XYZ file of C-alpha atoms in Angstrom:
395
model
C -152.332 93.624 120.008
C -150.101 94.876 122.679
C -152.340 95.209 126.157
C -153.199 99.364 127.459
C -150.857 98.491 130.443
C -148.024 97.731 128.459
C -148.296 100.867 126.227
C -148.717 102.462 129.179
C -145.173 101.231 130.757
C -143.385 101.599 127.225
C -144.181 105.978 126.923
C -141.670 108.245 128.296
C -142.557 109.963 131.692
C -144.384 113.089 130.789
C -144.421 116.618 133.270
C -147.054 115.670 135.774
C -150.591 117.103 134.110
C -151.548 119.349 136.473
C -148.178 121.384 136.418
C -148.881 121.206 132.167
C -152.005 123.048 132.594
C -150.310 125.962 134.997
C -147.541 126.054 132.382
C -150.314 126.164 129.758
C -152.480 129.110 131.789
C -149.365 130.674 132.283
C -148.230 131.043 128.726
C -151.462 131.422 127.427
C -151.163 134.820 129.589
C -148.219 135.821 128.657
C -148.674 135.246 124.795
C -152.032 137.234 125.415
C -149.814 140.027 126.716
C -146.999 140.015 123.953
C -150.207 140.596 121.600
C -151.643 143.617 122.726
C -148.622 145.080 123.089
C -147.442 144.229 119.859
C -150.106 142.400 117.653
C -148.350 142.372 114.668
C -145.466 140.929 116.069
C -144.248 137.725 113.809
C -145.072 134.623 116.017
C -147.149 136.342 118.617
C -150.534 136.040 117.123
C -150.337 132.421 117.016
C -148.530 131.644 119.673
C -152.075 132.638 121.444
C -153.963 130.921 119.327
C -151.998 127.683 120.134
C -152.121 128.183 123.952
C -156.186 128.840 123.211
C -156.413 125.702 120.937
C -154.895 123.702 123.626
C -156.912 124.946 126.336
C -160.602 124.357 124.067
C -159.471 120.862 123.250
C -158.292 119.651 126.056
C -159.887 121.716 129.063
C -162.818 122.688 127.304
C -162.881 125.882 127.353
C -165.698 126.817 124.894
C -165.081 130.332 125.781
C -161.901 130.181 124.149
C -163.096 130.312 120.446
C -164.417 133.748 121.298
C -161.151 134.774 122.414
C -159.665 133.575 119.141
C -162.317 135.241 116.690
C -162.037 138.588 118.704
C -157.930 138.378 117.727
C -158.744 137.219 114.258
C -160.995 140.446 114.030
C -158.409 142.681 115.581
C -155.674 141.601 112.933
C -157.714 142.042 109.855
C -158.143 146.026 110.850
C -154.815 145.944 111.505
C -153.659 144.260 108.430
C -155.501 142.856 105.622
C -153.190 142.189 103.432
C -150.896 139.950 105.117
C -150.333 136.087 104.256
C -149.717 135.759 107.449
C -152.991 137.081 109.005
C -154.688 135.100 106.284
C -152.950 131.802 107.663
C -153.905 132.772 111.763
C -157.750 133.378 109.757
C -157.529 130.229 108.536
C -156.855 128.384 111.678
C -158.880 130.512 113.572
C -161.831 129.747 111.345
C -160.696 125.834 111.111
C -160.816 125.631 114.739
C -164.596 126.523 115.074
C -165.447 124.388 112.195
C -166.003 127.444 109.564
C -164.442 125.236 106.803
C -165.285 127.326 103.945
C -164.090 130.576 105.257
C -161.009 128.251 106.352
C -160.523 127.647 102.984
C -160.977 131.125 101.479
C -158.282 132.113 103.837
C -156.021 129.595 103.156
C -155.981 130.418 99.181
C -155.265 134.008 100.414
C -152.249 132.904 102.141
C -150.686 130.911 99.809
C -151.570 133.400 96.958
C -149.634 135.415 99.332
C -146.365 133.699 100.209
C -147.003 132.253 103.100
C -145.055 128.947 104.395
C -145.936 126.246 101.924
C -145.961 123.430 104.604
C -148.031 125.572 106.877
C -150.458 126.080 104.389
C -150.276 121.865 103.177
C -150.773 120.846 106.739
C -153.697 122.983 107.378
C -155.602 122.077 103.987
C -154.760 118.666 104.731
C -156.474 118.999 107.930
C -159.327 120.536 106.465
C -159.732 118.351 104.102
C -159.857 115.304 106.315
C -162.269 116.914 108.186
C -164.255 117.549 105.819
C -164.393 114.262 104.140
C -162.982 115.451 100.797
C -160.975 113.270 98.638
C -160.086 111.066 101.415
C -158.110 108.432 99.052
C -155.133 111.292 98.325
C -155.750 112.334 102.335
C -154.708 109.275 103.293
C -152.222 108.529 100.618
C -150.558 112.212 101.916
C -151.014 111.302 106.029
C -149.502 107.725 105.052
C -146.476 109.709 103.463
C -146.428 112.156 106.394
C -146.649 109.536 108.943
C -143.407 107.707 107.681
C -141.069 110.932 108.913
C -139.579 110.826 111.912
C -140.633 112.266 115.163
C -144.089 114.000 114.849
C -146.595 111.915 117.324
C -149.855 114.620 115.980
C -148.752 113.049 111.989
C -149.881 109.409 113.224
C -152.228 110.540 115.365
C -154.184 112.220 112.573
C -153.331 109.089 110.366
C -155.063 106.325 113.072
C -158.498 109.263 113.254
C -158.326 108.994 109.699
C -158.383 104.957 109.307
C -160.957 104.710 111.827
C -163.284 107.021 109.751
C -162.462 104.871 107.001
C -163.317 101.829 109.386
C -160.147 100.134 109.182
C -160.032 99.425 112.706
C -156.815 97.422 113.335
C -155.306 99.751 111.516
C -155.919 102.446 113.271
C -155.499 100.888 117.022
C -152.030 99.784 115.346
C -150.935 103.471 114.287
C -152.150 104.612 117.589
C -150.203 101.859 119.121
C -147.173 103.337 116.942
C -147.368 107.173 118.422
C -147.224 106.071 121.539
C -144.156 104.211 121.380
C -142.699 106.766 119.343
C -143.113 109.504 121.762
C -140.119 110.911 123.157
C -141.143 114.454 124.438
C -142.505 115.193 128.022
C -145.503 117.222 127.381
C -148.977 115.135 128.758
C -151.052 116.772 126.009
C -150.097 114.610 122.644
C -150.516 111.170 124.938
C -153.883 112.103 126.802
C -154.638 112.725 122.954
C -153.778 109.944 121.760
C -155.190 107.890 124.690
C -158.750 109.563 124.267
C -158.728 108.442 120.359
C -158.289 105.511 121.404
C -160.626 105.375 123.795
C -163.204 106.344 120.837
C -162.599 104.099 118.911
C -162.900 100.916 121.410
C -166.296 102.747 122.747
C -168.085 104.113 120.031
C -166.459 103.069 116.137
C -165.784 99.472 116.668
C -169.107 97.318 114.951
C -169.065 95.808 118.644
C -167.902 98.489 121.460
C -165.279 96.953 123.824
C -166.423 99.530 126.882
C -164.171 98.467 129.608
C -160.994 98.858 126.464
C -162.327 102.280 126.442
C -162.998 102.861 129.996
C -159.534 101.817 130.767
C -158.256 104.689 127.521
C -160.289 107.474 129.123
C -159.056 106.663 132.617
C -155.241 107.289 131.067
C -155.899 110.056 129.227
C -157.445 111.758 132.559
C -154.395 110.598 134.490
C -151.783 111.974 132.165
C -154.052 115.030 132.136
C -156.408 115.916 134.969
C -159.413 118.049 134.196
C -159.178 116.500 130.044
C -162.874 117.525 130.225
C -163.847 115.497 126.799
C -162.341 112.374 128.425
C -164.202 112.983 131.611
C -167.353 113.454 129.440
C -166.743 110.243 127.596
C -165.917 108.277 130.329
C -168.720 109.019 132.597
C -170.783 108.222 129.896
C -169.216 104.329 129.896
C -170.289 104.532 133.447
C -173.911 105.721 133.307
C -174.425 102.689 130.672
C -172.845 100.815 133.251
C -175.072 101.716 135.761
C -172.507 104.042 137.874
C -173.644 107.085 137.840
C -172.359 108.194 141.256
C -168.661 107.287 139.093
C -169.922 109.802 136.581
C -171.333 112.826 138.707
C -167.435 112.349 140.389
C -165.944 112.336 137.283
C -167.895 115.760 135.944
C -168.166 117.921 139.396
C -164.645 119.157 138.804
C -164.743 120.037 135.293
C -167.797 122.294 135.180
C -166.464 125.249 135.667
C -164.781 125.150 132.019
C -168.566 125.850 130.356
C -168.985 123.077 128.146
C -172.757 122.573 128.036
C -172.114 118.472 127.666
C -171.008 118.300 131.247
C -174.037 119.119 132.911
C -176.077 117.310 130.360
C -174.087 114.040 131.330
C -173.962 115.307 135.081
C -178.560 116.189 134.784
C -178.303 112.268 133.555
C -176.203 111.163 136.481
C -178.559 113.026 138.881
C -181.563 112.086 137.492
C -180.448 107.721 137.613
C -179.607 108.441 141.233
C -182.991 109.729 141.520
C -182.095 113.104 142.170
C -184.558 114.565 140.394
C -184.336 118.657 141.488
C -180.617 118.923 140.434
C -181.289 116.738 137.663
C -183.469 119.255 136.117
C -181.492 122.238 136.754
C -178.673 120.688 135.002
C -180.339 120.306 132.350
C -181.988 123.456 131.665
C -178.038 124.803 131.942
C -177.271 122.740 129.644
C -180.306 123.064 127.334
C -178.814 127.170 127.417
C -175.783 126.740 127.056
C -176.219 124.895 124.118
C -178.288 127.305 122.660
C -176.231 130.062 123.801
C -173.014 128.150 121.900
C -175.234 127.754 118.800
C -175.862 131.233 118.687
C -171.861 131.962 118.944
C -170.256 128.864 116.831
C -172.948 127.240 115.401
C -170.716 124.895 113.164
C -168.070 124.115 115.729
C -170.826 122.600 118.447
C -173.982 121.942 115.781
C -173.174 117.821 115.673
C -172.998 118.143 119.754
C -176.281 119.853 119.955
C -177.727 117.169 117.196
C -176.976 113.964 119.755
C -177.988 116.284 123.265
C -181.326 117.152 121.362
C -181.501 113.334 119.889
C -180.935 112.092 123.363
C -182.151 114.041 126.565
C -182.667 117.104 125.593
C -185.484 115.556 123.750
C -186.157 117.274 120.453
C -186.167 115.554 117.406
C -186.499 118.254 115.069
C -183.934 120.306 116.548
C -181.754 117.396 116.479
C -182.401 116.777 112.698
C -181.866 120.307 112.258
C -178.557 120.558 113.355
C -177.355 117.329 112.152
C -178.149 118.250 108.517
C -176.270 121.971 109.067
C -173.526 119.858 110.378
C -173.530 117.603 107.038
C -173.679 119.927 104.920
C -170.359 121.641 106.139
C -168.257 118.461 106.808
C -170.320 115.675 104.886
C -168.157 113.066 106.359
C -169.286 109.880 107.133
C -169.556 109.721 110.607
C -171.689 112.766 109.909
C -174.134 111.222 107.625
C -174.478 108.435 110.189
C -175.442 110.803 112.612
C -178.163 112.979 110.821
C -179.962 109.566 109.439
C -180.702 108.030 112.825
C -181.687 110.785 114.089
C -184.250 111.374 110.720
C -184.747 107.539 111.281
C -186.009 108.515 115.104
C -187.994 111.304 114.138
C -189.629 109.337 111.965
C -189.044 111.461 108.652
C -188.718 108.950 106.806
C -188.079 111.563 103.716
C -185.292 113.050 105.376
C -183.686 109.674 105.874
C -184.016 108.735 102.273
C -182.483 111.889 101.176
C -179.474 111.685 103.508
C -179.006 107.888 102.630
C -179.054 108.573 98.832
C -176.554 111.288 99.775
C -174.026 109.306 101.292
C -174.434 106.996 99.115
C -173.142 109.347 96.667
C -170.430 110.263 98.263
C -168.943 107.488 100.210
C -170.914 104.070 98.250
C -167.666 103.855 96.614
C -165.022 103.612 99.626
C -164.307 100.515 101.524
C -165.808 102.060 104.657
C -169.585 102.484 103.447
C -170.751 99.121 103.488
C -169.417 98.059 106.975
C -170.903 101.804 108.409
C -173.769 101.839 110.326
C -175.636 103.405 108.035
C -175.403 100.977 105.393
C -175.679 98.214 108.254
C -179.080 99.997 109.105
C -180.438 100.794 106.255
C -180.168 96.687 105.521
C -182.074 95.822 108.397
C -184.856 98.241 107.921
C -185.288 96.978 103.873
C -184.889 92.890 105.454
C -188.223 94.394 108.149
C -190.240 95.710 105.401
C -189.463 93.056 103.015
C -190.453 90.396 105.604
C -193.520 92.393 106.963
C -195.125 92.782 103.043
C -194.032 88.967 102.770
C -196.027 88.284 105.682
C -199.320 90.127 104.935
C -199.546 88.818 101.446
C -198.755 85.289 102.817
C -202.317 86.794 104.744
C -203.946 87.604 102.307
């Protein structure tokens, strides 16, 4: 496996990150523009909703999904007809996690002539997301993988394998993008770098945290302010036991208004002791969650589930959420999710139902038995086995 420093050497310089995210700002203002002067424009729709996709996932602008729905709403009374306004619903819908309506409104497009490979690309997307058929998913992102020049094709390939757990694989493909890259925008390799980072800190069976430390650390310095990285990676260091690392890390990203930075930032507070500012951290965070929720419930309802399983500290919310967010993208990591947390809340009904579940739909893939739900659910049967064993060796 080649070492992060040597990837690191072997990518083509990129424009310095924090000139990307003026250029970013700036077109995202300009595209803005273009559209209410001329919203039915060809191109100018989406060239918003790629400057607001951009800005979500990578400065976390949580606010921008708003932005996006109020366009999507302003095309349809403009034009409901159009293939093209279907495909912009689509993505708009895809992006906060509205899979279903994605899907409506990509069968509307291609019923309606819209680019084939723009509507392939985005059901393929959905579909991975979603967990459905994953064996033809990955037979397609293998195929799509194997053309030239497109770093986001094995990018989406390595997420894939590493949902699938095939680990190596995925690090490899990862590996691969990287030394493919030959453009000079930061965004794709700060991607690609975070994945990575994710899978080192929280797929592997055994997290390698200082593998993903080291990921995180070059995602934030080919993008500053990457406010999931920052997120991530303060997280590494409050299990370290560095939480004045963290609270640097997540001062200079909370302006962008995603709720999980001053839930990481009340836990950085609260291990220095800092008790005041650790609690009004959290109650903004405890808000903003719910005020998210409220807005894009599917888009945030798995990061509600683990603040609610962890510090916000309310089990049944958590268990709440994390079954809505099964039940829209029943994916593995999903199902892994919802039964610890029914595991911690001690319903032990609940996490029967969502093991027999997954069982259902993923006992038959390569990936079930090595997840930690399977893993899990093992231990728990060896327990009670061994603990009836040992009170009838009693009696």
């Amino acid at each position: 496996m080649t070492t992060i420093a040597e990837l690191d050497c072997a990518i083509t310089p990129t424009t310095d990150g924090e000139i990307a995210l003026i250029n970013l700002e700036s077109a995202r203002g300009r595209s803005w523009t273009r559209f209410f002067a001329d919203p039915t424009r060809d191109g100018v729709a989406e060239a918003v909703v790629a400057c607001e996709q951009l800005r979500l996932q990578f400065v976390g602008d949580v606010s921008s999904l708003d932005r996006v729905e109020a366009l999507s709403a302003q095309l349809n009374q403009i034009d409901t007809a159009s293939a093209r306004v279907a495909l912009i619903q689509a993505q708009v819908a895809s992006m906060a996690h509205r899979f279903s309506d994605a899907g409506h409104y990509l069968a509307q497009a291609e019923t309606g002539g819209a680019p084939t490979a723009d509507v392939d690309r985005l059901r393929l997307s959905i579909e991975q997301a979603c967990g459905t058929d994953v064996d033809r998913v990955l037979r397609e992102r293998r195929e799509l993988a194997r053309g030239p020049g497109r770093l986001e094709d094995l990018l989406s390939l390595g997420a894939l394998l590493a949902d699938l757990g095939e680990f190596a694989s995925a690090d490899r493909t990862y590996e691969d993008a990287l030394r493919a890259y030959q453009d000079v925008s930061p965004f794709p390799v700060a991607w690609v770098w975070f994945q990575r980072g994710v899978l080192y800190g929280e797929l592997l069976p055994q997290p390698r945290q200082e593998e993903a430390a080291a990921c995180y650390q070059n995602a934030i310095r080919y993008l500053p302010h990457y406010t999931k990285a920052a997120v991530h990676l303060a997280e590494v260091y409050l299990s370290a036991g560095r939480p004045d690392e963290a609270g640097a890390l997540l001062v200079p990203v909370l302006a962008c208004g995603d709720p999980e930075v001053r839930w990481r930032l009340a836990d950085a507070m609260s291990a220095q002791g800092k008790s005041a500012d650790a609690e009004a951290h959290m109650w903004a965070a405890r808000s903003g969650f719910e005020s998210l929720l409220a807005r894009h419930l599917l888009a945030f309802a798995d990061h509600g589930a683990e603040f609610y399983a962890g510090s916000g500290d309310d089990c049944r919310r958590a268990l709440e959420l994390a079954r809505i967010n099964v039940a829209n993208r029943p994916t593995l990591r999903a199902f892994e999710q919802a039964h610890a947390i029914a595991v911690d809340a001690g319903d032990a009904d609940a996490a029967s139902e969502l093991f027999a579940e997954a069982m259902r739909r993923w006992g038959d893939t390569g990936a079930f038995p090595a997840s930690r739900l399977a893993a899990g659910h093992l231990a728990r049967a060896v327990a009670t086995a061994d603990a009836d064993w040992a009170g009838h060796a009693r009696a």
